[in-house]
Amino acid sequence: MAASFLTRAVLQQITQRVLANVIEQLPQRLAAGTEPGTPGDRQAAELPRLNALAVSQLQTRLAEYEAQSEAMSTRMERIEREMGWKTTVRIVGVGVLGLGLGFLIAVAVGALGWIG
């Protein structure tokens, strides 16, 4: 209990001293600003070019994804056309066979006298 209190008190003291130092140094740093030719200025000058490059890369990727999406859509349409009528025939065939088999089983069970 005492250790946690002491740890908290020490952390609070350190935090207060650090904040006091930061508050003292902040106006000086803001007043100094950045001098021309510093790395920050060079990076700021290159920022529009880097942004334009990033946008062009994103547009290229987007065009590639759109082309892939269009190709996949075309393939899906072709597969659906080819498989559509086949699937319908299969479903109808299985339904007819199921009904016919059920009817035959019912007639056989009735003929054998298993159902009253």
XYZ file of N, CA and C in Angstrom:
348
model
N 0.820 -1.187 0.000
C 0.000 0.000 0.000
C 0.870 1.261 0.000
N 1.855 1.258 0.879
C 2.730 2.417 0.986
C 3.591 2.553 -0.271
N 3.986 1.412 -0.859
C 4.814 1.453 -2.058
C 4.054 2.063 -3.232
N 2.800 1.696 -3.383
C 2.017 2.265 -4.487
C 1.799 3.758 -4.286
N 1.604 4.190 -3.011
C 1.440 5.612 -2.733
C 2.716 6.376 -3.058
N 3.865 5.822 -2.643
C 5.138 6.478 -2.921
C 5.414 6.535 -4.421
N 5.117 5.455 -5.131
C 5.318 5.433 -6.578
C 4.456 6.490 -7.247
N 3.213 6.599 -6.804
C 2.307 7.596 -7.378
C 2.797 9.011 -7.081
N 3.285 9.240 -5.867
C 3.786 10.567 -5.491
C 5.022 10.930 -6.314
N 5.922 9.970 -6.512
C 7.122 10.228 -7.300
C 6.755 10.536 -8.749
N 5.858 9.749 -9.327
C 5.426 10.007 -10.697
C 4.769 11.370 -10.837
N 3.998 11.762 -9.835
C 3.334 13.062 -9.888
C 4.362 14.193 -9.842
N 5.368 14.067 -8.999
C 6.414 15.090 -8.912
C 7.186 15.207 -10.229
N 7.534 14.065 -10.803
C 8.274 14.078 -12.073
C 7.429 14.714 -13.169
N 6.162 14.362 -13.220
C 5.262 14.917 -14.235
C 5.146 16.425 -14.091
N 5.024 16.903 -12.877
C 4.914 18.346 -12.661
C 6.176 19.072 -13.105
N 7.356 18.504 -12.817
C 8.614 19.152 -13.215
C 8.766 19.160 -14.739
N 8.406 18.046 -15.376
C 8.517 17.981 -16.836
C 7.567 18.978 -17.479
N 6.340 19.053 -16.987
C 5.378 20.013 -17.540
C 5.854 21.451 -17.339
N 6.433 21.742 -16.191
C 6.946 23.093 -15.948
C 8.047 23.427 -16.949
N 8.957 22.491 -17.203
C 10.029 22.729 -18.181
C 9.477 22.919 -19.584
N 8.498 22.133 -19.945
C 7.907 22.247 -21.278
C 7.210 23.585 -21.435
N 6.503 24.014 -20.408
C 5.796 25.295 -20.472
C 6.790 26.456 -20.577
N 7.937 26.339 -19.901
C 8.956 27.394 -20.001
C 9.586 27.444 -21.390
N 9.840 26.293 -21.994
C 10.541 26.244 -23.270
C 9.627 26.471 -24.471
N 8.342 26.273 -24.329
C 7.420 26.377 -25.456
C 7.430 27.753 -26.120
N 7.317 28.862 -25.383
C 7.336 30.166 -26.063
C 8.645 30.429 -26.819
N 9.768 29.981 -26.251
C 11.051 30.188 -26.922
C 11.098 29.413 -28.244
N 10.629 28.214 -28.219
C 10.642 27.391 -29.446
C 9.691 27.946 -30.498
N 8.533 28.415 -30.059
C 7.583 28.986 -31.019
C 8.123 30.279 -31.617
N 8.795 31.079 -30.802
C 9.338 32.344 -31.300
C 10.496 32.103 -32.262
N 11.288 31.073 -32.015
C 12.442 30.787 -32.877
C 11.979 30.368 -34.263
N 10.911 29.588 -34.374
C 10.413 29.131 -35.671
C 11.423 28.228 -36.349
N 11.276 28.090 -37.655
C 12.228 27.279 -38.417
C 12.969 28.191 -39.377
N 14.231 27.976 -39.493
C 15.042 28.770 -40.399
C 14.982 28.178 -41.798
N 15.070 29.028 -42.839
C 15.051 28.499 -44.206
C 16.224 27.553 -44.432
N 15.955 26.501 -45.138
C 17.000 25.535 -45.450
C 17.122 24.415 -44.436
N 16.317 24.460 -43.401
C 16.356 23.372 -42.428
C 15.669 22.148 -43.028
N 15.933 20.982 -42.498
C 15.288 19.777 -43.041
C 13.763 19.865 -43.046
N 13.190 20.543 -42.063
C 11.739 20.695 -42.033
C 11.218 21.480 -43.226
N 11.938 22.566 -43.600
C 11.537 23.363 -44.762
C 11.666 22.569 -46.052
N 12.748 21.815 -46.158
C 12.934 21.010 -47.369
C 11.828 19.962 -47.497
N 11.477 19.370 -46.382
C 10.400 18.375 -46.422
C 9.078 19.050 -46.762
N 8.845 20.229 -46.238
C 7.605 20.935 -46.533
C 7.542 21.332 -47.999
N 8.672 21.676 -48.598
C 8.698 22.051 -50.008
C 8.438 20.845 -50.902
N 8.872 19.678 -50.473
C 8.677 18.468 -51.270
C 7.308 17.827 -51.042
N 6.588 18.289 -50.062
C 5.309 17.683 -49.712
C 4.301 17.662 -50.857
N 4.099 18.770 -51.603
C 3.141 18.703 -52.718
C 3.552 17.686 -53.784
N 4.845 17.596 -54.078
C 5.302 16.625 -55.067
C 5.069 15.205 -54.572
N 5.359 14.961 -53.301
C 5.138 13.631 -52.735
C 3.647 13.281 -52.713
N 2.819 14.270 -52.399
C 1.370 14.029 -52.404
C 0.877 13.700 -53.803
N 1.365 14.439 -54.795
C 0.957 14.170 -56.177
C 1.391 12.781 -56.610
N 2.595 12.383 -56.210
C 3.094 11.047 -56.534
C 2.237 9.975 -55.871
N 1.896 10.186 -54.617
C 1.062 9.218 -53.904
C -0.327 9.125 -54.533
N -0.891 10.255 -54.930
C -2.210 10.246 -55.572
C -2.159 9.503 -56.897
N -1.099 9.730 -57.682
C -0.997 9.029 -58.970
C -0.839 7.519 -58.754
N -0.092 7.111 -57.723
C 0.031 5.679 -57.426
C -1.309 5.098 -57.019
N -2.066 5.836 -56.219
C -3.391 5.363 -55.808
C -4.328 5.245 -57.004
N -4.250 6.208 -57.924
C -5.089 6.141 -59.114
C -4.726 4.939 -59.974
N -3.427 4.645 -60.073
C -2.985 3.476 -60.840
C -3.510 2.195 -60.209
N -3.391 2.095 -58.898
C -3.903 0.899 -58.194
C -5.413 0.777 -58.356
N -6.106 1.899 -58.253
C -7.555 1.877 -58.397
C -7.947 1.405 -59.788
N -7.238 1.872 -60.811
C -7.522 1.434 -62.178
C -7.280 -0.065 -62.327
N -6.209 -0.575 -61.698
C -5.940 -2.017 -61.753
C -7.049 -2.803 -61.075
N -7.479 -2.338 -59.903
C -8.553 -3.039 -59.190
C -9.863 -2.993 -59.966
N -10.141 -1.863 -60.607
C -11.358 -1.768 -61.411
C -11.298 -2.725 -62.595
N -10.129 -2.852 -63.221
C -9.978 -3.779 -64.342
C -10.160 -5.214 -63.871
N -9.576 -5.557 -62.735
C -9.751 -6.909 -62.186
C -11.209 -7.170 -61.846
N -11.866 -6.186 -61.257
C -13.276 -6.338 -60.903
C -14.135 -6.536 -62.146
N -13.859 -5.781 -63.191
C -14.610 -5.918 -64.442
C -14.392 -7.297 -65.056
N -13.139 -7.774 -65.036
C -12.846 -9.103 -65.577
C -13.560 -10.190 -64.783
N -13.568 -10.062 -63.464
C -14.256 -11.055 -62.626
C -15.761 -11.010 -62.853
N -16.295 -9.821 -63.030
C -17.721 -9.687 -63.290
C -18.095 -10.350 -64.612
N -17.263 -10.155 -65.635
C -17.504 -10.782 -66.937
C -17.458 -12.304 -66.823
N -16.464 -12.814 -66.089
C -16.364 -14.268 -65.904
C -17.570 -14.824 -65.150
N -18.017 -14.102 -64.119
C -19.179 -14.555 -63.343
C -20.432 -14.592 -64.218
N -20.608 -13.581 -65.057
C -21.769 -13.570 -65.945
C -21.736 -14.758 -66.895
N -20.565 -15.064 -67.442
C -20.429 -16.196 -68.353
C -20.727 -17.507 -67.631
N -20.183 -17.661 -66.435
C -20.419 -18.891 -65.669
C -21.893 -19.024 -65.309
N -22.533 -17.931 -64.928
C -23.958 -17.975 -64.589
C -24.803 -18.345 -65.797
N -24.430 -17.819 -66.986
C -25.172 -18.178 -68.204
C -25.028 -19.657 -68.507
N -23.795 -20.169 -68.390
C -23.564 -21.573 -68.712
C -24.194 -22.504 -67.682
N -24.095 -22.145 -66.429
C -24.563 -23.024 -65.369
C -26.039 -22.826 -65.064
N -26.625 -21.740 -65.452
C -28.012 -21.438 -65.102
C -28.993 -22.480 -65.576
N -29.003 -22.796 -66.862
C -29.978 -23.746 -67.375
C -29.652 -25.158 -66.917
N -28.364 -25.482 -66.769
C -27.987 -26.808 -66.295
C -28.460 -27.030 -64.864
N -28.301 -26.037 -64.053
C -28.739 -26.145 -62.667
C -30.256 -26.290 -62.587
N -30.979 -25.539 -63.411
C -32.432 -25.637 -63.420
C -32.875 -27.034 -63.837
N -32.240 -27.598 -64.856
C -32.578 -28.950 -65.308
C -32.297 -29.958 -64.207
N -31.184 -29.813 -63.519
C -30.851 -30.736 -62.433
C -31.879 -30.674 -61.316
N -32.253 -29.475 -60.918
C -33.233 -29.326 -59.832
C -34.567 -29.945 -60.224
N -35.015 -29.691 -61.446
C -36.283 -30.268 -61.906
C -36.173 -31.788 -61.978
N -35.046 -32.293 -62.479
C -34.849 -33.742 -62.580
C -34.850 -34.404 -61.220
N -34.154 -33.827 -60.269
C -34.124 -34.396 -58.917
C -35.510 -34.336 -58.290
N -36.238 -33.279 -58.521
C -37.597 -33.176 -57.980
C -38.514 -34.235 -58.565
N -38.453 -34.420 -59.882
C -39.298 -35.438 -60.530
C -38.927 -36.833 -60.035
N -37.628 -37.115 -59.965
C -37.190 -38.430 -59.467
C -37.620 -38.639 -58.019
N -37.495 -37.605 -57.191
C -37.909 -37.722 -55.788
C -39.392 -37.983 -55.659
N -40.212 -37.271 -56.413
C -41.667 -37.491 -56.363
C -42.024 -38.877 -56.896
N -41.380 -39.261 -57.993
C -41.656 -40.589 -58.566
C -41.250 -41.698 -57.620
N -40.083 -41.581 -57.030
C -39.622 -42.598 -56.086
C -40.522 -42.648 -54.862
N -40.939 -41.520 -54.367
C -41.868 -41.488 -53.226
C -43.192 -42.141 -53.562
N -43.716 -41.861 -54.760
C -44.982 -42.471 -55.183
C -44.828 -43.983 -55.300
N -43.726 -44.455 -55.909
C -43.482 -45.894 -56.042
C -43.343 -46.570 -54.687
N -42.673 -45.947 -53.751
C -42.535 -46.521 -52.407
C -43.893 -46.598 -51.726
N -44.703 -45.545 -51.874
C -46.030 -45.560 -51.273
C -46.895 -46.665 -51.876
N -46.823 -46.870 -53.187
C -47.612 -47.915 -53.834
C -47.117 -49.298 -53.370
N -45.777 -49.464 -53.269
C -45.217 -50.751 -52.843
C -45.604 -51.052 -51.392
N -45.537 -50.059 -50.534
C -45.899 -50.264 -49.111
C -47.391 -50.604 -49.020
N -48.215 -49.948 -49.800
C -49.650 -50.250 -49.784
C -49.932 -51.646 -50.350
N -49.186 -52.024 -51.386
C -49.403 -53.343 -51.999
C -48.981 -54.470 -51.063
N -47.943 -54.224 -50.277
C -47.464 -55.243 -49.333
C -48.327 -55.313 -48.075
N -49.177 -54.361 -47.900
C -50.090 -54.387 -46.763
C -49.480 -53.874 -45.477
N -48.385 -53.155 -45.564
C -47.756 -52.650 -44.354
C -48.537 -51.467 -43.771
N -49.290 -50.808 -44.593
C -50.093 -49.680 -44.113
C -51.546 -50.066 -44.306
N -52.314 -49.858 -43.299
C -53.697 -50.275 -43.231
C -54.535 -49.724 -44.272
